[in-house]
Short mmCIF file of C-alpha atoms in Angstrom, two decimals:
data_model
loop_
_atom_site.label_atom_id
_atom_site.label_comp_id
_atom_site.label_asym_id
_atom_site.label_seq_id
_atom_site.Cartn_x
_atom_site.Cartn_y
_atom_site.Cartn_z
CA GLY A 85 0.00 0.00 0.00
CA ALA A 86 0.80 3.72 -0.02
CA VAL A 87 2.14 3.92 -3.55
CA VAL A 88 2.84 7.23 -5.22
CA SER A 89 3.52 7.51 -8.93
CA GLN A 90 4.90 10.30 -11.07
CA HIS A 91 4.61 10.93 -14.75
CA PRO A 92 6.68 11.34 -16.76
CA SER A 93 9.77 9.74 -15.26
CA TRP A 94 11.95 11.91 -17.43
CA VAL A 95 11.38 14.75 -19.85
CA ILE A 96 13.51 16.84 -22.16
CA CYS A 97 12.19 20.14 -23.38
CA LYS A 98 13.32 23.30 -25.14
CA SER A 99 13.98 26.49 -23.29
CA GLY A 100 10.87 28.64 -23.06
CA THR A 101 8.36 25.80 -23.11
CA SER A 102 6.21 24.58 -20.22
CA VAL A 103 6.30 21.14 -18.71
CA LYS A 104 3.68 19.44 -16.55
CA ILE A 105 4.54 16.72 -14.04
CA GLU A 106 1.85 14.60 -12.45
CA CYS A 107 1.90 13.06 -9.00
CA ARG A 108 -0.69 10.44 -8.12
CA SER A 109 -1.45 8.52 -4.96
CA LEU A 110 -2.51 5.14 -6.31
CA ASP A 111 -4.10 3.41 -3.37
CA PHE A 112 -4.95 6.12 -0.89
CA GLN A 113 -6.40 9.58 -0.72
CA ALA A 114 -3.83 12.26 -0.08
CA THR A 115 -5.07 15.47 1.46
CA THR A 116 -1.58 16.89 1.28
CA MET A 117 1.13 16.49 -1.29
CA PHE A 118 4.60 17.98 -1.31
CA TRP A 119 6.90 18.92 -4.15
CA TYR A 120 10.65 18.72 -3.80
CA ARG A 121 13.58 19.55 -5.97
CA GLN A 122 16.86 17.69 -5.76
CA PHE A 123 20.14 18.73 -7.33
CA PRO A 124 22.83 16.11 -8.02
CA LYS A 125 24.39 14.73 -4.87
CA GLN A 126 22.32 16.99 -2.67
CA SER A 127 19.43 16.58 -0.31
CA LEU A 128 15.82 17.33 -1.14
CA MET A 129 14.63 20.91 -1.07
CA LEU A 130 10.96 21.46 -0.35
CA MET A 131 9.37 23.69 -2.97
CA ALA A 132 5.75 23.76 -1.92
CA THR A 133 2.98 22.11 0.04
CA SER A 134 -0.16 21.29 -1.87
CA ASN A 135 -3.51 20.80 -0.18
CA GLU A 136 -6.47 19.44 -2.06
CA GLY A 137 -8.86 22.16 -3.11
CA SER A 138 -6.75 25.08 -1.96
CA LYS A 139 -3.81 27.10 -3.12
CA ALA A 140 -0.35 25.70 -2.63
CA THR A 141 1.98 27.11 -0.02
CA TYR A 142 5.37 27.91 -1.46
CA GLU A 143 8.65 27.93 0.38
CA GLN A 144 10.66 31.10 0.53
CA GLY A 145 12.55 31.74 -2.68
CA VAL A 146 10.35 29.54 -4.87
CA GLU A 147 8.60 31.47 -7.63
CA LYS A 148 4.93 30.56 -7.54
CA ASP A 149 4.32 31.97 -11.01
CA LYS A 150 7.03 29.79 -12.43
CA PHE A 151 6.17 26.60 -10.61
CA LEU A 152 2.41 26.24 -10.82
CA ILE A 153 0.91 23.63 -8.54
CA ASN A 154 -2.60 22.28 -8.78
CA HIS A 155 -4.14 19.76 -6.40
CA ALA A 156 -7.55 19.24 -7.92
CA SER A 157 -8.36 15.87 -6.38
CA LEU A 158 -7.37 13.69 -3.47
CA THR A 159 -5.22 11.54 -5.71
CA LEU A 160 -3.62 13.99 -8.12
CA SER A 161 -1.33 16.97 -7.88
CA THR A 162 0.45 18.57 -10.80
CA LEU A 163 3.53 20.75 -11.04
CA THR A 164 3.90 22.87 -14.15
CA VAL A 165 7.25 24.44 -14.83
CA THR A 166 6.42 27.46 -16.97
CA SER A 167 8.83 29.01 -19.45
CA ALA A 168 11.48 26.51 -18.49
CA HIS A 169 15.14 27.45 -18.64
CA PRO A 170 18.27 25.31 -18.35
CA GLU A 171 18.66 26.25 -14.69
CA ASP A 172 15.31 24.55 -14.03
CA SER A 173 16.87 21.24 -14.99
CA SER A 174 16.65 19.07 -11.92
CA PHE A 175 15.11 16.00 -10.32
CA TYR A 176 11.60 16.74 -9.08
CA ILE A 177 10.06 14.47 -6.46
CA CYS A 178 6.61 14.53 -4.99
CA SER A 179 5.31 12.96 -1.82
CA ALA A 180 1.89 12.40 -0.33
CA ILE A 181 0.48 11.81 3.10
CA LEU A 182 -2.67 10.17 4.31
CA ALA A 183 -5.04 12.45 6.15
CA ALA A 184 -3.70 13.12 9.66
CA SER A 185 -0.83 10.74 9.02
CA ASP A 186 2.75 11.33 9.98
CA THR A 187 4.43 9.54 7.12
CA GLN A 188 5.20 10.87 3.66
CA TYR A 189 5.31 8.43 0.77
CA PHE A 190 7.46 9.47 -2.14
CA GLY A 191 7.09 9.15 -5.85
CA PRO A 192 9.93 7.85 -8.03
CA GLY A 193 10.83 11.32 -9.27
CA THR A 194 10.90 13.10 -12.61
CA ARG A 195 14.12 14.17 -14.23
CA LEU A 196 13.70 17.38 -16.18
CA THR A 197 16.30 18.50 -18.68
CA VAL A 198 15.85 21.86 -20.35
CA LEU A 199 17.92 22.43 -23.46
CA ALA B 175 15.90 26.52 14.20
CA GLN B 176 14.87 22.95 13.60
CA SER B 177 17.50 20.91 11.86
CA VAL B 178 18.64 17.40 11.05
CA THR B 179 22.32 16.64 10.66
CA GLN B 180 24.02 13.66 9.09
CA PRO B 181 27.71 14.08 9.92
CA ASP B 182 28.99 11.57 7.38
CA ILE B 183 28.73 12.51 3.71
CA HIS B 184 30.23 9.26 2.47
CA ILE B 185 30.73 5.86 4.05
CA THR B 186 32.46 2.92 2.42
CA VAL B 187 31.86 -0.52 3.88
CA SER B 188 32.80 -4.02 2.81
CA GLU B 189 30.06 -6.41 1.88
CA GLY B 190 29.10 -8.45 4.91
CA ALA B 191 30.37 -5.86 7.36
CA SER B 192 28.17 -3.88 9.71
CA LEU B 193 26.95 -0.39 8.92
CA GLU B 194 25.98 2.51 11.13
CA LEU B 195 24.75 5.85 9.83
CA ARG B 196 24.56 8.78 12.19
CA CYS B 197 21.73 11.25 12.52
CA ASN B 198 21.32 14.09 15.00
CA TYR B 199 18.37 16.40 15.33
CA SER B 200 17.79 19.77 16.89
CA TYR B 201 14.18 20.39 17.86
CA GLY B 202 12.43 21.93 20.86
CA ALA B 203 10.69 18.66 21.58
CA THR B 204 11.24 15.15 20.28
CA PRO B 205 10.17 15.09 16.67
CA TYR B 206 8.90 12.20 14.63
CA LEU B 207 11.95 10.61 12.99
CA PHE B 208 12.40 8.77 9.73
CA TRP B 209 15.04 7.07 7.65
CA TYR B 210 14.65 6.93 3.90
CA VAL B 211 16.81 5.29 1.24
CA GLN B 212 17.26 6.54 -2.30
CA SER B 213 18.76 4.41 -5.02
CA PRO B 214 20.35 6.24 -7.97
CA GLY B 215 17.77 8.09 -10.04
CA GLN B 216 14.93 6.90 -7.84
CA GLY B 217 12.54 8.35 -5.32
CA LEU B 218 12.76 7.76 -1.60
CA GLN B 219 11.73 4.56 0.13
CA LEU B 220 10.81 4.57 3.80
CA LEU B 221 13.03 2.26 5.84
CA LEU B 222 11.61 2.91 9.28
CA LYS B 223 10.12 5.55 11.53
CA TYR B 224 9.97 6.44 15.20
CA PHE B 225 7.10 8.21 16.86
CA SER B 226 7.22 7.03 20.46
CA GLY B 227 7.58 3.91 22.57
CA ASP B 228 10.34 1.37 22.10
CA THR B 229 13.51 3.23 21.23
CA LEU B 230 14.82 0.44 19.02
CA VAL B 231 12.89 0.42 15.79
CA GLN B 232 12.95 -2.36 13.24
CA GLY B 233 12.57 -1.54 9.58
CA ILE B 234 12.62 -3.14 6.19
CA LYS B 235 15.63 -4.73 4.49
CA GLY B 236 17.18 -5.72 7.82
CA PHE B 237 17.70 -2.16 9.06
CA GLU B 238 17.10 -0.93 12.56
CA ALA B 239 17.48 2.43 14.27
CA GLU B 240 17.90 3.47 17.86
CA PHE B 241 16.47 6.66 19.29
CA LYS B 242 18.55 8.23 22.05
CA ARG B 243 16.95 11.26 23.59
CA SER B 244 20.01 12.16 25.66
CA GLN B 245 22.12 12.40 22.52
CA SER B 246 19.40 13.76 20.22
CA SER B 247 20.31 10.96 17.86
CA PHE B 248 18.56 8.43 15.69
CA ASN B 249 21.28 6.25 14.19
CA LEU B 250 20.59 3.64 11.55
CA ARG B 251 22.27 0.24 11.65
CA LYS B 252 22.50 -2.95 9.67
CA PRO B 253 24.48 -5.96 10.93
CA SER B 254 25.62 -7.21 7.53
CA VAL B 255 25.41 -5.12 4.38
CA HIS B 256 24.70 -6.41 0.92
CA TRP B 257 25.92 -4.89 -2.33
CA SER B 258 22.33 -3.81 -2.98
CA ASP B 259 22.49 -1.54 0.08
CA ALA B 260 24.67 0.90 -1.85
CA ALA B 261 22.52 4.02 -2.00
CA GLU B 262 21.91 7.44 -0.47
CA TYR B 263 20.36 7.44 2.98
CA PHE B 264 18.40 10.35 4.39
CA CYS B 265 17.38 10.99 7.95
CA ALA B 266 14.35 13.23 8.32
CA ALA B 267 12.10 14.67 10.99
CA ILE B 268 8.76 16.38 11.43
CA LYS B 269 7.54 18.35 14.41
CA ALA B 270 3.98 17.04 14.23
CA ALA B 271 1.64 15.15 11.95
CA GLY B 272 1.15 16.81 8.59
CA ASN B 273 4.10 19.12 9.01
CA LYS B 274 6.94 19.59 6.60
CA LEU B 275 9.78 17.10 6.62
CA THR B 276 13.21 18.41 7.45
CA PHE B 277 15.92 16.34 5.77
CA GLY B 278 19.49 15.76 6.70
CA GLY B 279 22.10 16.22 4.02
CA GLY B 280 22.25 12.52 3.26
CA THR B 281 24.94 9.87 3.54
CA ARG B 282 26.13 8.04 0.47
CA VAL B 283 26.98 4.41 1.18
CA LEU B 284 29.41 2.55 -1.05
CA VAL B 285 29.75 -1.21 -0.67
CA LYS B 286 33.04 -2.87 -1.54
CA PRO B 287 33.02 -6.47 -2.75
#
């Protein structure tokens, strides 16, 4: 149980285009999902907290107009990187928690490369 | 400020040898504590967690961790490592249910044949 999927697993795009990444909780309803960014050989950096049916809460320094997050249902959250640039290239990981649970379950990650 | 520290960036261990990964936390009260493992290019898999009760926690893949309040530590151990244990290990903590996870910097484990 508690499986989280991400799609796509990797994506290459041209500079200036937008990319959407999906995060799904497959066998549970997730009231809260989190989006992280991970640079090579570094730890995870929390970008934003996404609650179903409400606006995401972004961490300091994360541009909300660039990284659009939508959590339209209890099993799906999306991250859209708008007008992507090479510096946005990174590994993006989502996680989800059961309502009132203490444990985050992570997706397999999406590697974004912007040319 | 709340923080999680993993003092060792890299650890190399021979296959079959024991492994111990250190984790220290700095919180006002005892947080909920987790160990995750990340294989190359993969997401994070939960190894074990501690909320309260028995301070020795058993996890998956033969791992265990011991919570020591006096040392603000939550070290991860495995008696005999396998080549497949080569990965990045992250210690993490939350203050309360639903809160944001705070990650340590990670420890990369290399396993020698």
